[in-house]
């Protein structure tokens, strides 16, 4: 009897644990790629075979799949082309250039044959997306093997990838292979390639690239045959003999969601080892104008790695490569492609930004098309802090310019909510400020809300809990809530889903014996807790903290804590006990970390 009761309790207990685990509801798809590429560098074309083992971890039965065929964007009349020619402020790198490409200059990516578990499939190429009807649906928990033969042509370098970039790098090979689209709790993400950006399925890549043996490659993944390829990858003291016309480079990349590479015959290849043991590779043109900068970049990159390891979480791969290529700076798995003919500060700056994306984009893989601010904004936030430290910038408010950028967009009337799909902004410039600046302010201002230490801990815990997954905005704010204890859903809502702004003002001041009465006003819609600094005549000052009622919380370290301010009330009365000589100056948010769109009404100087 007793045993049975005990067993029942035990089984109820373990059942409830099981339920608790399932109630998070998180799942993600998995894909393993095997690719063999035969590259013809003379006409920039390649043939590929791809075997893809796809596992459906969703609770749904899938009766179709989609592949991204990105290179088809670089054809006259593509969505990328037409969008660039119809938007008012096109990216200057694109402009109308795609419309003028000849057949030899376009990019293409075509499937020749496609099979599922050995049986031919019907497929249809629609722009940059291959739509595939399955013969056999993939049931929840089941896997299917897809085998594709494909052919591609590398476009003239226009955006991100291509041949012969402005600095003479021959091959920037990004978004270059048929890539399975992601299916997640929101369904399929078969976004056409218009301007930006990427979302992919986590998995392992095994890639063999055969190319003229004079090319030196860098990219995602560990080289499996270093002593056959050489060029600085070989073991120390190893003599490398490259026989035949072509050389096969064999890469293996575990647990990534993209694969990129670049190749040039004139690359210098240096490597150093970071403090954490990560091997840092640098591949750059043998151009005497840039060599010194690229040598000096190497120890800075190691410092950046240390900064991100500490402030976000430990870099989980053994290798990272900074590769000259592309058309600016773009992040990829275990590497970046950046242009390299830059002033030193700009070279370190672009490396800082793209390297930070290894955390915010790659390891913490948010859907960039939908949550571009989590990707670009978080990256901008952490790389600004990293640059301040690594380059000894000693800036008082690292984010002052970032706030100004956001404020001017907010006041322009052209702002769209951060929930806007990355391709759906009316202006590219509005996308830029919304994703990068407003996204960075989201974090810096969260530090204002919950305190810097809570923010730092939030980033660390966010990394721990969401690495190698696809976190959403809510996943992030829940971590911030759990770390701080404050209620923050209102912040996520106002800041990211609306264009509501923050504007608090000093409406009036009246002086009575021993007391200064300040009337504060919430002018705009977004609520905030308020910090008011009061300078007294005679040189002393005090900071008063007014909690925001809906946060149900008080900031640690706050001084002169007042009654909370309920959002619906447009005004608030702050009584300041004043010494004999009285008050000289009153200022809302002396930190500058509250993104008040009108700071002119934040300060009151009392002259008497
Ligand atoms: Zn970025």
PDB file of C-alpha atoms in Angstrom, residues 23-135:
ATOM      1  CA  UNK A  23       5.683  22.979 -22.176  1.00  0.00           C
ATOM      2  CA  UNK A  24       8.591  25.079 -23.454  1.00  0.00           C
ATOM      3  CA  UNK A  25       7.517  23.727 -26.835  1.00  0.00           C
ATOM      4  CA  UNK A  26      10.826  24.509 -28.480  1.00  0.00           C
ATOM      5  CA  UNK A  27      12.011  22.385 -31.391  1.00  0.00           C
ATOM      6  CA  UNK A  28      14.161  22.966 -34.431  1.00  0.00           C
ATOM      7  CA  UNK A  29      14.804  21.200 -37.695  1.00  0.00           C
ATOM      8  CA  UNK A  30      18.127  19.590 -38.490  1.00  0.00           C
ATOM      9  CA  UNK A  31      20.004  19.158 -41.745  1.00  0.00           C
ATOM     10  CA  UNK A  32      23.338  17.601 -42.669  1.00  0.00           C
ATOM     11  CA  UNK A  33      24.924  18.652 -45.956  1.00  0.00           C
ATOM     12  CA  UNK A  34      27.421  16.792 -48.073  1.00  0.00           C
ATOM     13  CA  UNK A  35      28.517  18.720 -51.126  1.00  0.00           C
ATOM     14  CA  UNK A  36      31.056  18.173 -53.866  1.00  0.00           C
ATOM     15  CA  UNK A  37      31.802  21.133 -56.079  1.00  0.00           C
ATOM     16  CA  UNK A  38      33.734  21.155 -59.331  1.00  0.00           C
ATOM     17  CA  UNK A  39      34.687  24.741 -60.036  1.00  0.00           C
ATOM     18  CA  UNK A  40      35.606  26.124 -63.436  1.00  0.00           C
ATOM     19  CA  UNK A  41      37.365  29.370 -62.644  1.00  0.00           C
ATOM     20  CA  UNK A  42      37.657  30.355 -66.310  1.00  0.00           C
ATOM     21  CA  UNK A  43      33.937  31.008 -66.826  1.00  0.00           C
ATOM     22  CA  UNK A  44      32.982  31.298 -63.157  1.00  0.00           C
ATOM     23  CA  UNK A  45      30.691  28.295 -63.302  1.00  0.00           C
ATOM     24  CA  UNK A  46      30.476  25.213 -61.144  1.00  0.00           C
ATOM     25  CA  UNK A  47      28.746  21.884 -60.943  1.00  0.00           C
ATOM     26  CA  UNK A  48      27.702  20.540 -57.611  1.00  0.00           C
ATOM     27  CA  UNK A  49      26.210  17.461 -56.071  1.00  0.00           C
ATOM     28  CA  UNK A  50      24.502  17.714 -52.754  1.00  0.00           C
ATOM     29  CA  UNK A  51      23.244  15.055 -50.381  1.00  0.00           C
ATOM     30  CA  UNK A  52      21.092  16.447 -47.663  1.00  0.00           C
ATOM     31  CA  UNK A  53      19.848  14.476 -44.682  1.00  0.00           C
ATOM     32  CA  UNK A  54      16.865  16.401 -43.362  1.00  0.00           C
ATOM     33  CA  UNK A  55      15.218  15.638 -40.030  1.00  0.00           C
ATOM     34  CA  UNK A  56      11.751  16.895 -39.247  1.00  0.00           C
ATOM     35  CA  UNK A  57      11.738  17.636 -35.517  1.00  0.00           C
ATOM     36  CA  UNK A  58       8.501  19.594 -35.792  1.00  0.00           C
ATOM     37  CA  UNK A  59       5.145  18.233 -34.651  1.00  0.00           C
ATOM     38  CA  UNK A  60       3.900  18.683 -38.244  1.00  0.00           C
ATOM     39  CA  UNK A  61       3.864  16.470 -41.316  1.00  0.00           C
ATOM     40  CA  UNK A  62       5.702  18.192 -44.167  1.00  0.00           C
ATOM     41  CA  UNK A  63       4.476  17.659 -47.709  1.00  0.00           C
ATOM     42  CA  UNK A  64       6.844  20.146 -49.357  1.00  0.00           C
ATOM     43  CA  UNK A  65      10.209  21.794 -48.832  1.00  0.00           C
ATOM     44  CA  UNK A  66      11.896  24.913 -50.188  1.00  0.00           C
ATOM     45  CA  UNK A  67      15.464  25.701 -51.150  1.00  0.00           C
ATOM     46  CA  UNK A  68      17.048  29.143 -51.405  1.00  0.00           C
ATOM     47  CA  UNK A  69      18.770  29.619 -54.777  1.00  0.00           C
ATOM     48  CA  UNK A  70      20.220  33.007 -53.973  1.00  0.00           C
ATOM     49  CA  UNK A  71      22.385  33.610 -57.053  1.00  0.00           C
ATOM     50  CA  UNK A  72      19.260  33.961 -59.223  1.00  0.00           C
ATOM     51  CA  UNK A  73      18.788  37.375 -57.596  1.00  0.00           C
ATOM     52  CA  UNK A  74      21.569  38.679 -59.831  1.00  0.00           C
ATOM     53  CA  UNK A  75      19.565  38.632 -63.041  1.00  0.00           C
ATOM     54  CA  UNK A  76      17.819  41.505 -64.829  1.00  0.00           C
ATOM     55  CA  UNK A  77      14.166  41.634 -63.750  1.00  0.00           C
ATOM     56  CA  UNK A  78      14.714  39.752 -60.468  1.00  0.00           C
ATOM     57  CA  UNK A  79      13.006  40.979 -57.306  1.00  0.00           C
ATOM     58  CA  UNK A  80      16.354  42.285 -56.054  1.00  0.00           C
ATOM     59  CA  UNK A  81      16.887  44.183 -59.308  1.00  0.00           C
ATOM     60  CA  UNK A  82      13.404  45.702 -59.518  1.00  0.00           C
ATOM     61  CA  UNK A  83      13.289  46.605 -55.858  1.00  0.00           C
ATOM     62  CA  UNK A  84      16.633  48.360 -56.148  1.00  0.00           C
ATOM     63  CA  UNK A  85      15.393  50.348 -59.134  1.00  0.00           C
ATOM     64  CA  UNK A  86      12.113  51.357 -57.490  1.00  0.00           C
ATOM     65  CA  UNK A  87      13.145  52.212 -53.947  1.00  0.00           C
ATOM     66  CA  UNK A  88      13.920  55.877 -53.431  1.00  0.00           C
ATOM     67  CA  UNK A  89      17.289  55.366 -51.759  1.00  0.00           C
ATOM     68  CA  UNK A  90      18.827  52.221 -53.275  1.00  0.00           C
ATOM     69  CA  UNK A  91      22.017  50.688 -51.959  1.00  0.00           C
ATOM     70  CA  UNK A  92      24.701  52.400 -54.052  1.00  0.00           C
ATOM     71  CA  UNK A  93      26.414  49.052 -54.582  1.00  0.00           C
ATOM     72  CA  UNK A  94      23.323  47.730 -56.355  1.00  0.00           C
ATOM     73  CA  UNK A  95      21.548  50.694 -57.995  1.00  0.00           C
ATOM     74  CA  UNK A  96      20.574  49.606 -61.526  1.00  0.00           C
ATOM     75  CA  UNK A  97      23.638  47.401 -62.010  1.00  0.00           C
ATOM     76  CA  UNK A  98      21.742  44.097 -62.007  1.00  0.00           C
ATOM     77  CA  UNK A  99      19.542  45.281 -64.883  1.00  0.00           C
ATOM     78  CA  UNK A 100      22.626  45.722 -67.042  1.00  0.00           C
ATOM     79  CA  UNK A 101      24.224  42.304 -66.549  1.00  0.00           C
ATOM     80  CA  UNK A 102      24.900  40.201 -69.650  1.00  0.00           C
ATOM     81  CA  UNK A 103      24.318  36.442 -69.714  1.00  0.00           C
ATOM     82  CA  UNK A 104      27.999  35.911 -68.919  1.00  0.00           C
ATOM     83  CA  UNK A 105      27.848  38.281 -65.936  1.00  0.00           C
ATOM     84  CA  UNK A 106      24.630  37.221 -64.206  1.00  0.00           C
ATOM     85  CA  UNK A 107      24.466  34.783 -61.362  1.00  0.00           C
ATOM     86  CA  UNK A 108      22.416  31.631 -61.530  1.00  0.00           C
ATOM     87  CA  UNK A 109      21.666  28.573 -59.460  1.00  0.00           C
ATOM     88  CA  UNK A 110      19.714  25.739 -61.024  1.00  0.00           C
ATOM     89  CA  UNK A 111      18.763  22.269 -59.887  1.00  0.00           C
ATOM     90  CA  UNK A 112      19.367  19.671 -62.593  1.00  0.00           C
ATOM     91  CA  UNK A 113      17.940  16.679 -60.767  1.00  0.00           C
ATOM     92  CA  UNK A 114      16.422  16.220 -57.340  1.00  0.00           C
ATOM     93  CA  UNK A 115      15.521  13.004 -55.550  1.00  0.00           C
ATOM     94  CA  UNK A 116      13.941  12.204 -52.229  1.00  0.00           C
ATOM     95  CA  UNK A 117      15.016   8.847 -50.820  1.00  0.00           C
ATOM     96  CA  UNK A 118      16.041   7.692 -54.296  1.00  0.00           C
ATOM     97  CA  UNK A 119      12.870   8.810 -56.129  1.00  0.00           C
ATOM     98  CA  UNK A 120      12.760  11.734 -58.560  1.00  0.00           C
ATOM     99  CA  UNK A 121      10.924  14.825 -57.365  1.00  0.00           C
ATOM    100  CA  UNK A 122       9.070  17.557 -59.210  1.00  0.00           C
ATOM    101  CA  UNK A 123      10.347  21.023 -58.490  1.00  0.00           C
ATOM    102  CA  UNK A 124       9.816  24.537 -59.745  1.00  0.00           C
ATOM    103  CA  UNK A 125      12.280  27.405 -59.661  1.00  0.00           C
ATOM    104  CA  UNK A 126      10.515  30.632 -58.712  1.00  0.00           C
ATOM    105  CA  UNK A 127      13.069  33.430 -58.633  1.00  0.00           C
ATOM    106  CA  UNK A 128      15.437  32.665 -55.790  1.00  0.00           C
ATOM    107  CA  UNK A 129      13.303  29.876 -54.327  1.00  0.00           C
ATOM    108  CA  UNK A 130      13.010  26.264 -55.446  1.00  0.00           C
ATOM    109  CA  UNK A 131       9.567  24.926 -54.594  1.00  0.00           C
ATOM    110  CA  UNK A 132       9.505  21.180 -54.095  1.00  0.00           C
ATOM    111  CA  UNK A 133       6.457  18.913 -53.749  1.00  0.00           C
ATOM    112  CA  UNK A 134       7.417  15.776 -51.843  1.00  0.00           C
ATOM    113  CA  UNK A 135       6.531  12.283 -53.048  1.00  0.00           C
TER     114      UNK A 135
END
